[in-house]
Amino acid sequence: MASWNSIPLEITYEVLGWAAFISWSISFYPQVILNFRRKSVVGLNFDFVVLNLTKHSSYLIYNATLYFSSAVQKQYFEKYGLGQMIPVAANDVAFSIHAVLLTAITLYQIAIYERGNQKVSKISIGIVAAVWLGAAVCFFLALPSHSWLWLISIFNSIQVFMTVIKYIPQAVMNFLRKSTDGFSIGNILLDFSGGVANYAQMAVQSIDQGSWVNFYGNIGKTLLSLISIFFDLLFMGQHYVLYRGKRAVITPKIISKESSEPLVKSSDDPVSENV
């Protein structure tokens, strides 16, 4: 395994890594806090949350396996060379674990808080079911030859695919409502900061090693940063430019009594004001 050639670059790499981890980790809290204060998830697209859980779950499998499994690391070195460094750091694993937990909490909030007439679409349910079924098939294909690096690359590809599509439902919903009311912009600002720091971290490692294999050796991480930054910029444009100061108008007649009731009764009464 390669070692660092420059101590300053190594320190910069670690600082950027933890900066990305902190930004991305904290980014989950503004939406959770907003939901809690409003006792409502109206304005937050449920497809976005469901797809996000699948994304982070598959990314956790990839990061944890490549970071902890010596067998997978051996296969990685055989493919990319012994002089290369594993493209997964401790903060990547920590972030993935935290992301799965916080996304699960958001799903729980969807179940107990006021949700209006919103629901998870059949398309998203179908996509998630197909993805995990495909992953199961790949596991049994990899089992006989112990092709574990290939298998986790599938999970890496899944998380990239989910990253590409997970933002679309929320962006479309904002467009149709002509408002970002109920969707926390704090989440987006922190996510953007994390994406920039993550990309910079990869660049620092490549500069030190004199090789850009860090980018194409972990193409999922590279595309993750680029795609996330693009959608973050889109959401910032919607919030601060296109729909600045606009709040969605929901006509009571549109929402039936049955659809507005939470999936699970909460002990707290819903608060109508948006914070």
mmCIF file of N, CA and C in Angstrom, residues 71-156:
data_model
loop_
_atom_site.group_PDB
_atom_site.id
_atom_site.type_symbol
_atom_site.label_atom_id
_atom_site.label_comp_id
_atom_site.label_asym_id
_atom_site.label_seq_id
_atom_site.Cartn_x
_atom_site.Cartn_y
_atom_site.Cartn_z
ATOM 1 N N ALA A 71 -9.698 -9.306 1.913
ATOM 2 C CA ALA A 71 -9.866 -10.045 0.657
ATOM 3 C C ALA A 71 -10.222 -9.095 -0.482
ATOM 4 N N VAL A 72 -11.100 -8.158 -0.203
ATOM 5 C CA VAL A 72 -11.506 -7.181 -1.223
ATOM 6 C C VAL A 72 -10.352 -6.231 -1.525
ATOM 7 N N GLN A 73 -9.598 -5.844 -0.492
ATOM 8 C CA GLN A 73 -8.455 -4.963 -0.698
ATOM 9 C C GLN A 73 -7.398 -5.645 -1.564
ATOM 10 N N LYS A 74 -7.210 -6.933 -1.353
ATOM 11 C CA LYS A 74 -6.252 -7.699 -2.155
ATOM 12 C C LYS A 74 -6.654 -7.678 -3.621
ATOM 13 N N GLN A 75 -7.938 -7.869 -3.888
ATOM 14 C CA GLN A 75 -8.430 -7.846 -5.257
ATOM 15 C C GLN A 75 -8.293 -6.450 -5.868
ATOM 16 N N TYR A 76 -8.461 -5.439 -5.030
ATOM 17 C CA TYR A 76 -8.316 -4.055 -5.511
ATOM 18 C C TYR A 76 -6.869 -3.789 -5.937
ATOM 19 N N PHE A 77 -5.898 -4.223 -5.111
ATOM 20 C CA PHE A 77 -4.492 -4.016 -5.431
ATOM 21 C C PHE A 77 -4.083 -4.809 -6.671
ATOM 22 N N GLU A 78 -4.647 -6.012 -6.833
ATOM 23 C CA GLU A 78 -4.346 -6.824 -8.007
ATOM 24 C C GLU A 78 -4.842 -6.152 -9.282
ATOM 25 N N LYS A 79 -5.923 -5.401 -9.165
ATOM 26 C CA LYS A 79 -6.509 -4.747 -10.334
ATOM 27 C C LYS A 79 -5.853 -3.406 -10.635
ATOM 28 N N TYR A 80 -5.581 -2.611 -9.594
ATOM 29 C CA TYR A 80 -5.078 -1.256 -9.804
ATOM 30 C C TYR A 80 -3.603 -1.068 -9.442
ATOM 31 N N GLY A 81 -2.996 -2.078 -8.828
ATOM 32 C CA GLY A 81 -1.578 -1.981 -8.506
ATOM 33 C C GLY A 81 -1.322 -1.829 -7.017
ATOM 34 N N LEU A 82 -0.220 -2.440 -6.538
ATOM 35 C CA LEU A 82 0.110 -2.405 -5.118
ATOM 36 C C LEU A 82 0.497 -1.013 -4.639
ATOM 37 N N GLY A 83 0.906 -0.154 -5.570
ATOM 38 C CA GLY A 83 1.330 1.178 -5.186
ATOM 39 C C GLY A 83 0.184 2.143 -4.936
ATOM 40 N N GLN A 84 -1.037 1.690 -5.161
ATOM 41 C CA GLN A 84 -2.190 2.581 -4.992
ATOM 42 C C GLN A 84 -2.753 2.507 -3.569
ATOM 43 N N MET A 85 -3.456 3.563 -3.201
ATOM 44 C CA MET A 85 -4.085 3.626 -1.881
ATOM 45 C C MET A 85 -5.566 3.274 -2.000
ATOM 46 N N ILE A 86 -6.097 2.645 -0.958
ATOM 47 C CA ILE A 86 -7.526 2.329 -0.932
ATOM 48 C C ILE A 86 -8.309 3.647 -0.972
ATOM 49 N N PRO A 87 -9.245 3.791 -1.924
ATOM 50 C CA PRO A 87 -9.960 5.062 -2.095
ATOM 51 C C PRO A 87 -11.112 5.279 -1.123
ATOM 52 N N VAL A 88 -11.081 4.593 0.000
ATOM 53 C CA VAL A 88 -12.124 4.760 1.019
ATOM 54 C C VAL A 88 -11.447 5.058 2.351
ATOM 55 N N ALA A 89 -11.834 6.158 2.980
ATOM 56 C CA ALA A 89 -11.256 6.550 4.267
ATOM 57 C C ALA A 89 -12.236 6.255 5.395
ATOM 58 N N ALA A 90 -11.751 6.368 6.638
ATOM 59 C CA ALA A 90 -12.587 6.087 7.804
ATOM 60 C C ALA A 90 -13.815 6.999 7.848
ATOM 61 N N ASN A 91 -13.638 8.249 7.418
ATOM 62 C CA ASN A 91 -14.763 9.181 7.446
ATOM 63 C C ASN A 91 -15.854 8.795 6.445
ATOM 64 N N ASP A 92 -15.464 8.092 5.364
ATOM 65 C CA ASP A 92 -16.457 7.619 4.399
ATOM 66 C C ASP A 92 -17.381 6.591 5.038
ATOM 67 N N VAL A 93 -16.775 5.674 5.803
ATOM 68 C CA VAL A 93 -17.552 4.637 6.479
ATOM 69 C C VAL A 93 -18.446 5.253 7.552
ATOM 70 N N ALA A 94 -17.861 6.172 8.334
ATOM 71 C CA ALA A 94 -18.627 6.827 9.400
ATOM 72 C C ALA A 94 -19.801 7.603 8.823
ATOM 73 N N PHE A 95 -19.569 8.288 7.716
ATOM 74 C CA PHE A 95 -20.646 9.051 7.087
ATOM 75 C C PHE A 95 -21.784 8.143 6.635
ATOM 76 N N SER A 96 -21.431 7.023 6.014
ATOM 77 C CA SER A 96 -22.450 6.118 5.483
ATOM 78 C C SER A 96 -23.344 5.556 6.591
ATOM 79 N N ILE A 97 -22.731 5.176 7.704
ATOM 80 C CA ILE A 97 -23.506 4.650 8.832
ATOM 81 C C ILE A 97 -24.460 5.718 9.352
ATOM 82 N N HIS A 98 -23.937 6.915 9.531
ATOM 83 C CA HIS A 98 -24.739 8.023 10.034
ATOM 84 C C HIS A 98 -25.873 8.370 9.064
ATOM 85 N N ALA A 99 -25.573 8.343 7.760
ATOM 86 C CA ALA A 99 -26.563 8.690 6.745
ATOM 87 C C ALA A 99 -27.739 7.718 6.739
ATOM 88 N N VAL A 100 -27.447 6.439 6.866
ATOM 89 C CA VAL A 100 -28.514 5.433 6.894
ATOM 90 C C VAL A 100 -29.423 5.649 8.104
ATOM 91 N N LEU A 101 -28.830 5.918 9.245
ATOM 92 C CA LEU A 101 -29.610 6.119 10.468
ATOM 93 C C LEU A 101 -30.500 7.356 10.374
ATOM 94 N N LEU A 102 -29.956 8.479 9.906
ATOM 95 C CA LEU A 102 -30.726 9.720 9.827
ATOM 96 C C LEU A 102 -31.817 9.658 8.759
ATOM 97 N N THR A 103 -31.532 8.971 7.659
ATOM 98 C CA THR A 103 -32.559 8.814 6.614
ATOM 99 C C THR A 103 -33.696 7.942 7.123
ATOM 100 N N ALA A 104 -33.356 6.934 7.920
ATOM 101 C CA ALA A 104 -34.385 6.079 8.519
ATOM 102 C C ALA A 104 -35.257 6.883 9.481
ATOM 103 N N ILE A 105 -34.639 7.793 10.226
ATOM 104 C CA ILE A 105 -35.400 8.657 11.138
ATOM 105 C C ILE A 105 -36.367 9.542 10.352
ATOM 106 N N THR A 106 -35.906 10.061 9.208
ATOM 107 C CA THR A 106 -36.770 10.888 8.362
ATOM 108 C C THR A 106 -37.960 10.083 7.854
ATOM 109 N N LEU A 107 -37.729 8.836 7.501
ATOM 110 C CA LEU A 107 -38.823 7.963 7.070
ATOM 111 C C LEU A 107 -39.828 7.748 8.197
ATOM 112 N N TYR A 108 -39.322 7.627 9.408
ATOM 113 C CA TYR A 108 -40.202 7.477 10.565
ATOM 114 C C TYR A 108 -41.051 8.730 10.747
ATOM 115 N N GLN A 109 -40.458 9.893 10.526
ATOM 116 C CA GLN A 109 -41.211 11.134 10.625
ATOM 117 C C GLN A 109 -42.323 11.185 9.581
ATOM 118 N N ILE A 110 -42.036 10.667 8.399
ATOM 119 C CA ILE A 110 -43.049 10.616 7.346
ATOM 120 C C ILE A 110 -44.236 9.775 7.793
ATOM 121 N N ALA A 111 -43.940 8.738 8.571
ATOM 122 C CA ALA A 111 -44.997 7.843 9.034
ATOM 123 C C ALA A 111 -45.871 8.456 10.119
ATOM 124 N N ILE A 112 -45.322 9.348 10.945
ATOM 125 C CA ILE A 112 -46.086 9.842 12.101
ATOM 126 C C ILE A 112 -46.578 11.283 11.974
ATOM 127 N N TYR A 113 -46.029 12.058 11.024
ATOM 128 C CA TYR A 113 -46.403 13.463 10.934
ATOM 129 C C TYR A 113 -47.405 13.724 9.809
ATOM 130 N N GLU A 114 -48.005 14.908 9.863
ATOM 131 C CA GLU A 114 -48.924 15.373 8.830
ATOM 132 C C GLU A 114 -48.243 15.319 7.463
ATOM 133 N N ARG A 115 -48.916 14.700 6.487
ATOM 134 C CA ARG A 115 -48.297 14.539 5.175
ATOM 135 C C ARG A 115 -49.179 15.005 4.022
ATOM 136 N N GLY A 116 -50.346 15.582 4.327
ATOM 137 C CA GLY A 116 -51.216 16.051 3.260
ATOM 138 C C GLY A 116 -51.648 14.905 2.373
ATOM 139 N N ASN A 117 -51.633 15.131 1.069
ATOM 140 C CA ASN A 117 -52.016 14.069 0.137
ATOM 141 C C ASN A 117 -50.803 13.420 -0.513
ATOM 142 N N GLN A 118 -49.646 13.610 0.081
ATOM 143 C CA GLN A 118 -48.421 13.043 -0.470
ATOM 144 C C GLN A 118 -48.281 11.561 -0.115
ATOM 145 N N LYS A 119 -47.629 10.828 -0.989
ATOM 146 C CA LYS A 119 -47.343 9.414 -0.750
ATOM 147 C C LYS A 119 -46.180 8.970 -1.630
ATOM 148 N N VAL A 120 -45.634 7.806 -1.330
ATOM 149 C CA VAL A 120 -44.541 7.254 -2.124
ATOM 150 C C VAL A 120 -45.130 6.727 -3.427
ATOM 151 N N SER A 121 -44.524 7.079 -4.552
ATOM 152 C CA SER A 121 -45.047 6.657 -5.847
ATOM 153 C C SER A 121 -44.733 5.185 -6.113
ATOM 154 N N LYS A 122 -45.565 4.578 -6.960
ATOM 155 C CA LYS A 122 -45.344 3.185 -7.335
ATOM 156 C C LYS A 122 -44.055 3.044 -8.143
ATOM 157 N N ILE A 123 -43.700 4.092 -8.856
ATOM 158 C CA ILE A 123 -42.462 4.052 -9.641
ATOM 159 C C ILE A 123 -41.250 3.902 -8.734
ATOM 160 N N SER A 124 -41.214 4.675 -7.656
ATOM 161 C CA SER A 124 -40.092 4.587 -6.721
ATOM 162 C C SER A 124 -40.040 3.236 -6.031
ATOM 163 N N ILE A 125 -41.212 2.735 -5.642
ATOM 164 C CA ILE A 125 -41.271 1.410 -5.014
ATOM 165 C C ILE A 125 -40.741 0.354 -5.972
ATOM 166 N N GLY A 126 -41.129 0.466 -7.244
ATOM 167 C CA GLY A 126 -40.669 -0.485 -8.257
ATOM 168 C C GLY A 126 -39.169 -0.408 -8.475
ATOM 169 N N ILE A 127 -38.625 0.818 -8.493
ATOM 170 C CA ILE A 127 -37.189 1.003 -8.697
ATOM 171 C C ILE A 127 -36.395 0.392 -7.548
ATOM 172 N N VAL A 128 -36.827 0.658 -6.322
ATOM 173 C CA VAL A 128 -36.130 0.131 -5.145
ATOM 174 C C VAL A 128 -36.183 -1.397 -5.124
ATOM 175 N N ALA A 129 -37.342 -1.960 -5.428
ATOM 176 C CA ALA A 129 -37.493 -3.419 -5.443
ATOM 177 C C ALA A 129 -36.588 -4.037 -6.505
ATOM 178 N N ALA A 130 -36.546 -3.420 -7.691
ATOM 179 C CA ALA A 130 -35.725 -3.948 -8.789
ATOM 180 C C ALA A 130 -34.238 -3.871 -8.451
ATOM 181 N N VAL A 131 -33.843 -2.779 -7.805
ATOM 182 C CA VAL A 131 -32.430 -2.591 -7.448
ATOM 183 C C VAL A 131 -31.951 -3.660 -6.474
ATOM 184 N N TRP A 132 -32.720 -3.915 -5.423
ATOM 185 C CA TRP A 132 -32.302 -4.903 -4.431
ATOM 186 C C TRP A 132 -32.409 -6.327 -4.960
ATOM 187 N N LEU A 133 -33.359 -6.570 -5.840
ATOM 188 C CA LEU A 133 -33.454 -7.889 -6.478
ATOM 189 C C LEU A 133 -32.233 -8.116 -7.363
ATOM 190 N N GLY A 134 -31.846 -7.075 -8.107
ATOM 191 C CA GLY A 134 -30.659 -7.183 -8.949
ATOM 192 C C GLY A 134 -29.400 -7.395 -8.133
ATOM 193 N N ALA A 135 -29.315 -6.717 -6.986
ATOM 194 C CA ALA A 135 -28.147 -6.881 -6.117
ATOM 195 C C ALA A 135 -28.067 -8.310 -5.581
ATOM 196 N N ALA A 136 -29.219 -8.874 -5.258
ATOM 197 C CA ALA A 136 -29.252 -10.261 -4.757
ATOM 198 C C ALA A 136 -28.775 -11.232 -5.834
ATOM 199 N N VAL A 137 -29.186 -10.994 -7.076
ATOM 200 C CA VAL A 137 -28.761 -11.848 -8.189
ATOM 201 C C VAL A 137 -27.250 -11.746 -8.379
ATOM 202 N N CYS A 138 -26.724 -10.540 -8.295
ATOM 203 C CA CYS A 138 -25.279 -10.325 -8.445
ATOM 204 C C CYS A 138 -24.489 -11.027 -7.341
ATOM 205 N N PHE A 139 -25.057 -11.067 -6.134
ATOM 206 C CA PHE A 139 -24.382 -11.744 -5.024
ATOM 207 C C PHE A 139 -24.189 -13.224 -5.336
ATOM 208 N N PHE A 140 -25.228 -13.862 -5.837
ATOM 209 C CA PHE A 140 -25.140 -15.289 -6.149
ATOM 210 C C PHE A 140 -24.254 -15.547 -7.368
ATOM 211 N N LEU A 141 -24.139 -14.564 -8.258
ATOM 212 C CA LEU A 141 -23.231 -14.708 -9.394
ATOM 213 C C LEU A 141 -21.774 -14.602 -8.951
ATOM 214 N N ALA A 142 -21.527 -13.750 -7.947
ATOM 215 C CA ALA A 142 -20.164 -13.534 -7.464
ATOM 216 C C ALA A 142 -19.702 -14.613 -6.491
ATOM 217 N N LEU A 143 -20.637 -15.294 -5.879
ATOM 218 C CA LEU A 143 -20.320 -16.269 -4.832
ATOM 219 C C LEU A 143 -19.390 -17.399 -5.276
ATOM 220 N N PRO A 144 -19.625 -18.055 -6.404
ATOM 221 C CA PRO A 144 -18.754 -19.185 -6.784
ATOM 222 C C PRO A 144 -17.291 -18.803 -6.990
ATOM 223 N N SER A 145 -17.034 -17.649 -7.609
ATOM 224 C CA SER A 145 -15.655 -17.247 -7.914
ATOM 225 C C SER A 145 -15.089 -16.242 -6.917
ATOM 226 N N HIS A 146 -15.879 -15.914 -5.883
ATOM 227 C CA HIS A 146 -15.461 -14.944 -4.874
ATOM 228 C C HIS A 146 -15.062 -13.597 -5.498
ATOM 229 N N SER A 147 -15.846 -13.162 -6.467
ATOM 230 C CA SER A 147 -15.573 -11.891 -7.151
ATOM 231 C C SER A 147 -16.140 -10.731 -6.331
ATOM 232 N N TRP A 148 -15.548 -10.526 -5.153
ATOM 233 C CA TRP A 148 -16.106 -9.553 -4.218
ATOM 234 C C TRP A 148 -15.895 -8.110 -4.662
ATOM 235 N N LEU A 149 -14.766 -7.841 -5.304
ATOM 236 C CA LEU A 149 -14.524 -6.484 -5.780
ATOM 237 C C LEU A 149 -15.555 -6.115 -6.847
ATOM 238 N N TRP A 150 -15.855 -7.059 -7.705
ATOM 239 C CA TRP A 150 -16.884 -6.832 -8.729
ATOM 240 C C TRP A 150 -18.239 -6.612 -8.071
ATOM 241 N N LEU A 151 -18.512 -7.391 -7.037
ATOM 242 C CA LEU A 151 -19.807 -7.286 -6.362
ATOM 243 C C LEU A 151 -19.988 -5.919 -5.705
ATOM 244 N N ILE A 152 -18.967 -5.461 -4.977
ATOM 245 C CA ILE A 152 -19.138 -4.165 -4.312
ATOM 246 C C ILE A 152 -19.130 -3.023 -5.323
ATOM 247 N N SER A 153 -18.528 -3.260 -6.488
ATOM 248 C CA SER A 153 -18.581 -2.241 -7.538
ATOM 249 C C SER A 153 -20.024 -2.091 -8.039
ATOM 250 N N ILE A 154 -20.782 -3.177 -7.951
ATOM 251 C CA ILE A 154 -22.204 -3.129 -8.317
ATOM 252 C C ILE A 154 -22.950 -2.220 -7.333
ATOM 253 N N PHE A 155 -22.650 -2.386 -6.047
ATOM 254 C CA PHE A 155 -23.283 -1.532 -5.037
ATOM 255 C C PHE A 155 -22.844 -0.080 -5.212
ATOM 256 N N ASN A 156 -21.600 0.106 -5.621
ATOM 257 C CA ASN A 156 -21.120 1.452 -5.889
ATOM 258 C C ASN A 156 -21.886 2.066 -7.061
#
